[in-house]
Amino acid sequence: WIAYAKPEEEMMNKIYLYFVDKDRTIEVTDGWYGSSQPIFSPDGKYLFFESSRDFNPVFSQTEFDQAYFDMSRIFLVTLSKSVDSPFKPKSDEVAVKPEKPKPNESDDKKNDDKKEKKEEPVVVKVDEDGLKDRIVGLPIAASSYRDIVPVGNTVYYLRKGTKDEKNQFLMYDLGEQKETNLGEIDGYEISADTKKMIAGKDKSYYIIDVPKAKIDLKDRLDVSGMEVKLDKRQEWDQIYKECWRQMREFFYAPNMHGVDWEGIRTKYEPLLPYVNHRADLTYIVGEMIGELSAGHTYVGGGDMPRAKRVQTGLLGAQVQRDPQSGYYRITRILRGQNWDKSARSPLTEVGVNANEGDYILAIDGKSTNGMTNIYEALVNTVDKQVRLKLNSRPEEMGSRQTVVVPIGDESGLYYFNWVENNIKKVEAATNGKVGYIHVPDMGTRGLNEFVKHFYPQLRKKAVIIDVRGNGGGFVSQLLIERLRREIATLDFARNTTPTSDPAEMIYGPKVCLIDEFSASDGDIFPYRFKKADLGKLVGKRTWGGVVGIRGTLPLLDGGFLNKPEFSRYDPEGKGWVIEGHGVDPDIIVDNDPAKEFSGVDEQLNRAIQVILDELKTKEKSLPPIPDYPIKK
């Protein structure tokens, strides 16, 4: 028998048993609960697996919504009807053991014969009838489990749930019906004879006996002497062919977009002898997979030297050299959110006392008027204290000393200020009626930006959703679900004001801003927006790359290859959508680069104009409370 798990139409993994000799497959689990990681017990009596069958919702703080975490436990199924559950009720009767006969010579001979007998092979007997009803759960906490390994009457596994800071290594003794926490490790492998185990923790490795109690990782495995003689040309040749094979096996379209894929391999193969660096190989593979004319065909990484980089400290400000004095003047200080470490602006922190217009006279005692560039004094100062001498005039008299801690990247501050300025522009142009939300990507960061700006603006009469420059991801459907909500009723309680039901909705017209840098799930968002008839799209046609990726498979040198594995076609089945074209705006507006650099955003201005026109006929207000009921 071979045990395996695969996803079905219900989107839940099912576990199957495949009888090799009879070419026959049977189900072990159904499609109601996701199940995975099947593994036989050493004696062939049980099949262990992980399955998500525990439901304990966690409710959102932002709206009435729920999420499910820690749904999994470890289960076993008795493969044969004749095998008892390890958790069957135990008898409390005491059995009287018969006296053992005294050993004699013939008994010794029998024992010697037993020692000489070879170990019998394990026979796995499966009774299909009632198999799904013989599933038993280990009485352990619902969490997230992996690396299940049964050894004798014991099951080893790793747990990492929401309450666990690190991987917990545990064992469950079926005989004693007891779970034991063995310690914290990153991973493990048990030897074939089940006597030894290699454990990994914090990038170090340890060989220990298979444990029965808490482990003590004290003798680190010395891998400093491990060396390999590497023929890079053979490695590069293998990586090239592996990338070609992976595309052949996983590219979403089996016709390879009509490309002669075998011919493509032979077309680029003659270049391999001229590869002298991993970057050369990456270029050749990139050209090869580019023949498919599909988005998300990315290749990179791998074994190549990386020069040590020294960061330059940044002040979260713009400075200009004063031509008369040679000192540097602060022309702009970027606002930040200093309570958030990732968004702090050094010159705005409490106690720094720096202002726009101030001159930076010296850094750590070195005068700036003699510097070729002020940033030469800020090299290698990220997250380190730096002394600045400031003055409102370019002179020493009246100057003051202050201490700042430079940051290594100002891009987040520029983004924060850009969004804040856009909010102010929309607020001012619409007399506070219209909200503004920019979504930088469709990943965790983008979802967070949406949540931060969507819920505080629920009472606006309309909203502009900006997905220009959106780098893609996977959450567009979550955003669209919130934007397309329709009012069902109004809720009211005494001494309160009426609210819409659902409460978390913007009750009014919407406009979406797009451009040529709205990519991947940033393409899909405006497509969904238009499909749901939520409002007009303003800007430029989007990037047009929606053949999706799931991640990389291993390459010999640790590099990566992303294989476009799934795409999208229209609900009518007439053709593929978005890929290679993008999503067209309803109103085309192209920003003039010079105007945009000076602060004029023509696309945003047009979106404001469109939403104001929409409000003339589509502005909605919650109706007043009707007369209260009177008993008749």
XYZ file of C-alpha atoms in Angstrom, residues 76-482:
407
model
C -4.938 7.592 13.361
C -7.099 5.093 11.550
C -7.086 1.394 12.365
C -6.521 -0.223 8.979
C -7.983 -3.588 9.903
C -11.232 -4.271 11.740
C -9.392 -6.716 13.973
C -7.085 -4.003 15.340
C -8.268 -2.355 18.538
C -8.129 1.352 19.190
C -5.180 2.247 21.449
C -7.711 4.235 23.481
C -10.184 1.426 24.107
C -11.352 1.078 27.740
C -8.863 -0.853 29.863
C -9.894 -3.626 32.218
C -9.142 -3.078 35.902
C -9.068 -6.817 36.648
C -5.752 -8.230 37.804
C -4.584 -11.261 35.854
C -2.711 -14.067 37.651
C 0.445 -14.920 35.801
C 1.324 -18.652 35.647
C 4.700 -19.697 36.981
C 7.400 -19.894 34.405
C 8.895 -23.345 33.946
C 12.550 -23.725 34.759
C 14.763 -23.366 31.741
C 16.322 -26.524 30.396
C 18.668 -27.336 27.594
C 15.911 -27.760 25.024
C 14.494 -24.355 25.911
C 17.889 -22.752 25.380
C 18.053 -24.364 21.966
C 14.583 -23.006 21.109
C 15.684 -19.528 22.167
C 18.771 -19.800 20.002
C 16.579 -20.836 17.079
C 14.394 -17.779 17.639
C 17.442 -15.513 17.542
C 18.484 -16.996 14.249
C 15.052 -16.406 12.681
C 14.890 -13.416 10.394
C 12.494 -10.619 11.140
C 9.206 -11.211 9.389
C 8.111 -8.497 6.917
C 5.280 -6.227 8.004
C 2.007 -7.074 6.301
C -0.478 -4.209 6.005
C -4.033 -5.521 6.065
C -6.731 -3.026 5.100
C -10.464 -3.550 5.544
C -12.124 -0.955 3.355
C -15.554 -1.442 4.874
C -16.013 1.132 7.658
C -12.494 2.506 7.208
C -13.563 6.168 7.501
C -15.444 5.361 10.717
C -12.332 3.988 12.416
C -10.604 7.386 12.704
C -9.390 8.188 16.224
C -7.899 11.496 17.389
C -4.968 11.748 19.763
C -6.095 13.651 22.889
C -3.738 16.584 22.323
C -4.316 20.326 21.943
C -5.693 21.671 18.679
C -2.803 23.470 17.013
C -0.650 23.119 13.887
C 1.366 19.918 13.495
C 3.997 18.552 11.127
C 6.782 15.967 10.819
C 4.802 13.056 12.264
C 7.040 10.011 12.872
C 5.758 6.868 14.650
C 8.420 4.767 16.420
C 7.199 1.595 18.122
C 4.332 2.581 20.370
C 5.309 6.255 20.341
C 4.521 9.092 17.932
C 6.917 12.044 17.525
C 5.867 15.372 15.989
C 6.447 19.124 15.883
C 3.847 21.647 16.983
C 3.761 25.364 16.139
C 0.452 26.993 17.016
C -0.540 30.570 17.731
C 0.399 30.122 21.397
C 3.854 28.692 20.603
C 6.708 31.135 20.095
C 8.939 28.358 18.705
C 8.563 24.822 17.372
C 7.684 22.426 20.167
C 9.064 18.877 19.830
C 6.660 16.386 21.427
C 5.988 12.675 21.720
C 2.814 10.774 22.476
C 3.065 7.367 24.147
C 0.093 5.274 23.006
C 0.683 2.739 25.796
C 0.750 5.236 28.625
C -1.593 7.584 26.736
C 0.584 10.523 27.670
C 2.045 13.482 25.766
C 5.540 14.707 26.679
C 7.129 17.978 25.598
C 10.715 17.167 24.623
C 11.936 20.722 24.029
C 12.286 23.345 21.313
C 13.917 22.424 17.995
C 13.598 23.568 14.382
C 13.453 20.105 12.824
C 14.560 16.482 13.164
C 15.171 13.206 11.347
C 15.095 9.742 12.922
C 17.493 7.077 11.660
C 16.228 4.008 9.801
C 16.907 1.732 12.799
C 14.960 4.206 15.011
C 17.803 4.402 17.535
C 19.318 7.799 16.757
C 18.007 11.198 15.822
C 19.543 14.330 14.301
C 17.999 17.539 15.616
C 18.427 21.023 14.230
C 18.204 24.180 16.298
C 19.399 27.729 15.582
C 21.373 26.589 12.498
C 23.255 23.944 14.498
C 22.826 20.159 14.484
C 22.978 17.501 17.203
C 22.939 13.680 17.091
C 21.181 12.138 20.091
C 19.429 8.933 21.091
C 15.756 8.864 20.169
C 14.393 10.533 23.296
C 11.818 9.492 25.864
C 12.216 12.599 28.029
C 13.231 16.237 27.645
C 16.288 16.508 25.422
C 19.575 18.230 26.252
C 21.287 19.493 23.118
C 24.825 19.974 24.351
C 27.151 18.208 21.899
C 26.935 20.261 18.735
C 27.760 18.435 15.530
C 30.937 19.924 14.062
C 30.237 20.520 10.378
C 33.149 22.912 9.859
C 35.117 20.178 8.096
C 32.373 19.337 5.634
C 33.600 20.135 2.165
C 32.491 19.261 -1.326
C 34.431 19.246 -4.557
C 32.186 21.130 -6.922
C 32.272 21.211 -10.694
C 30.395 24.445 -11.290
C 29.975 23.818 -14.997
C 28.195 20.532 -14.292
C 26.106 22.264 -11.632
C 25.152 25.091 -13.995
C 24.269 22.565 -16.686
C 22.018 20.687 -14.251
C 20.313 23.898 -13.047
C 19.651 24.951 -16.653
C 18.038 21.602 -17.468
C 16.139 21.552 -14.175
C 14.641 24.982 -14.891
C 13.618 23.786 -18.364
C 12.061 20.617 -16.900
C 10.181 22.470 -14.181
C 8.630 24.790 -16.752
C 7.705 21.798 -18.891
C 5.961 20.044 -16.002
C 4.328 22.962 -14.166
C 3.579 25.752 -16.673
C -0.180 26.281 -16.557
C -0.711 25.751 -20.318
C 0.310 22.252 -21.454
C 0.762 23.568 -24.997
C 3.520 25.874 -23.671
C 1.784 28.788 -25.451
C 2.498 27.047 -28.752
C 6.280 27.231 -28.225
C 8.473 24.275 -29.291
C 9.801 23.747 -25.775
C 12.274 21.039 -26.773
C 13.544 23.371 -29.457
C 13.909 26.200 -26.941
C 16.141 24.006 -24.764
C 18.470 23.233 -27.657
C 18.391 26.889 -28.776
C 19.950 28.233 -25.561
C 22.033 25.187 -24.557
C 25.056 26.207 -26.722
C 25.493 29.255 -24.474
C 26.200 27.165 -21.364
C 29.939 26.638 -22.053
C 30.351 30.431 -21.930
C 28.833 30.807 -18.458
C 31.486 32.029 -16.018
C 29.267 33.323 -13.195
C 25.869 32.496 -11.695
C 24.631 35.826 -13.046
C 25.435 34.592 -16.578
C 23.367 31.465 -15.986
C 20.479 33.499 -14.555
C 20.499 35.654 -17.697
C 20.381 32.613 -20.028
C 17.607 30.903 -18.040
C 15.689 34.193 -17.998
C 15.927 34.458 -21.775
C 14.816 30.833 -22.152
C 11.717 31.082 -19.952
C 10.940 34.505 -21.416
C 10.128 32.709 -24.689
C 6.828 31.679 -23.057
C 5.616 35.299 -23.063
C 4.003 34.994 -19.641
C 4.163 37.107 -16.518
C 5.855 35.960 -13.313
C 8.618 33.989 -15.083
C 11.272 34.926 -12.537
C 14.685 33.360 -11.905
C 17.473 34.458 -9.582
C 19.419 33.881 -6.403
C 21.920 31.062 -6.217
C 25.541 30.658 -5.250
C 27.349 33.904 -5.955
C 29.554 36.201 -3.861
C 27.888 39.145 -2.227
C 29.895 42.184 -1.275
C 29.512 43.492 2.245
C 27.315 46.578 2.275
C 27.705 49.483 4.665
C 24.543 51.526 5.096
C 24.465 55.282 5.140
C 22.435 56.895 7.883
C 19.502 59.041 6.803
C 17.793 61.845 8.704
C 14.307 61.658 7.146
C 14.837 65.061 5.611
C 15.872 66.916 2.473
C 18.909 69.187 2.689
C 20.583 71.696 0.376
C 24.022 73.257 0.542
C 23.937 76.980 1.195
C 26.157 78.492 -1.564
C 27.341 81.378 0.618
C 28.286 79.595 3.883
C 28.804 76.036 2.606
C 26.606 74.673 5.425
C 23.642 72.418 4.726
C 20.129 73.748 5.215
C 17.126 71.543 6.078
C 14.524 72.281 3.392
C 12.002 69.599 4.305
C 11.421 67.286 7.250
C 9.399 64.180 6.517
C 6.589 63.457 8.948
C 6.563 60.040 10.570
C 4.831 57.990 13.220
C 7.500 57.780 15.878
C 5.505 55.387 18.029
C 6.082 52.871 15.196
C 9.752 51.884 14.907
C 9.397 51.172 11.182
C 7.978 54.654 10.487
C 10.036 56.932 12.698
C 11.446 60.188 11.371
C 14.674 61.035 13.260
C 14.416 64.833 13.223
C 10.830 64.784 14.543
C 11.518 62.629 17.588
C 10.930 64.031 21.043
C 13.789 66.228 22.239
C 15.574 66.610 18.878
C 14.173 70.119 18.285
C 15.034 70.431 14.583
C 13.048 72.650 12.236
C 12.728 73.206 8.512
C 15.048 76.072 7.640
C 17.659 75.118 10.249
C 21.297 74.764 9.192
C 23.319 71.660 10.069
C 26.647 73.176 11.083
C 28.428 70.025 12.215
C 28.025 66.259 12.519
C 29.842 64.576 15.411
C 32.017 67.648 15.755
C 33.027 67.851 12.073
C 31.990 71.024 10.284
C 29.734 70.411 7.288
C 30.947 73.402 5.295
C 34.152 71.549 4.510
C 32.452 68.326 3.402
C 32.196 67.294 -0.232
C 28.864 65.662 0.655
C 27.057 65.736 4.005
C 26.340 62.012 3.822
C 30.039 61.149 4.074
C 29.653 61.910 7.791
C 26.646 59.564 8.069
C 28.208 56.403 6.670
C 27.660 53.430 9.015
C 25.510 55.424 11.450
C 22.183 53.569 11.054
C 20.565 53.083 14.494
C 23.575 54.747 16.145
C 23.636 58.035 18.028
C 24.875 61.028 16.048
C 25.467 64.576 17.352
C 24.209 67.440 15.218
C 24.977 71.118 15.681
C 21.971 73.167 14.504
C 21.198 76.843 14.134
C 18.497 78.900 12.453
C 21.339 80.944 10.880
C 24.535 79.726 9.138
C 26.790 80.727 12.023
C 28.212 79.277 15.231
C 26.777 81.879 17.577
C 23.496 80.733 19.060
C 23.873 77.168 17.795
C 22.605 74.160 19.756
C 23.590 70.488 20.020
C 21.132 67.642 19.599
C 21.381 63.861 19.306
C 19.607 61.883 16.578
C 19.528 58.210 15.590
C 19.574 57.932 11.762
C 17.532 55.345 9.854
C 18.644 53.203 6.919
C 15.718 53.732 4.543
C 13.547 56.805 3.931
C 11.238 55.229 1.319
C 8.597 54.371 3.925
C 8.551 57.988 5.112
C 8.156 59.323 1.576
C 5.297 56.886 1.008
C 3.613 57.869 4.288
C 3.863 61.574 3.442
C 2.568 61.003 -0.106
C -0.504 59.182 1.189
C -1.146 61.799 3.871
C -0.898 64.597 1.315
C -3.327 62.788 -1.003
C -5.808 62.391 1.852
C -5.555 66.142 2.528
C -6.025 66.988 -1.168
C -9.161 64.855 -1.415
C -10.457 66.185 1.900
C -9.989 69.795 0.858
C -11.343 69.371 -2.687
C -14.530 67.580 -1.576
C -15.262 69.504 1.601
C -14.587 66.381 3.666
C -17.156 64.230 1.878
C -14.793 61.809 0.112
C -12.316 59.346 1.566
C -9.010 58.243 0.032
C -7.264 54.866 0.379
C -3.999 53.837 -1.302
C -3.161 50.131 -1.430
C 0.577 49.611 -2.195
C 0.325 45.858 -2.761
C -2.054 42.968 -2.283
C -0.052 41.331 0.487
C 0.074 41.851 4.234
C 1.365 45.420 3.936
C -1.368 46.391 1.480
C -4.060 44.751 3.566
C -2.815 46.647 6.615
C -2.875 49.974 4.736
C -6.428 49.249 3.591
C -7.579 48.372 7.106
C -5.890 51.457 8.617
C -7.655 53.800 6.196
C -10.939 52.042 5.351
C -12.562 51.748 8.780
C -11.882 55.329 9.976
C -13.587 56.634 6.784
C -16.765 54.521 6.839
C -18.983 57.573 7.277
C -17.665 59.309 4.167
C -20.146 59.881 1.318
C -17.779 58.363 -1.275
C -14.275 56.969 -1.623
C -11.329 56.951 -4.055
C -9.429 53.666 -4.048
C -5.896 54.098 -5.413
C -4.025 50.982 -6.585
C -1.416 52.771 -8.688
C 1.967 51.123 -8.275
C 0.361 48.119 -6.588
C 2.920 45.312 -6.532
C 0.418 42.465 -6.402
C -0.172 39.656 -3.932
C -3.301 37.713 -3.062
C -5.856 39.748 -1.060
C -7.806 41.619 -3.770
C -10.921 39.526 -3.198
C -10.937 40.478 0.506
C -10.888 44.178 -0.376
C -13.546 43.872 -3.064
C -15.813 41.932 -0.683
C -15.760 44.909 1.687
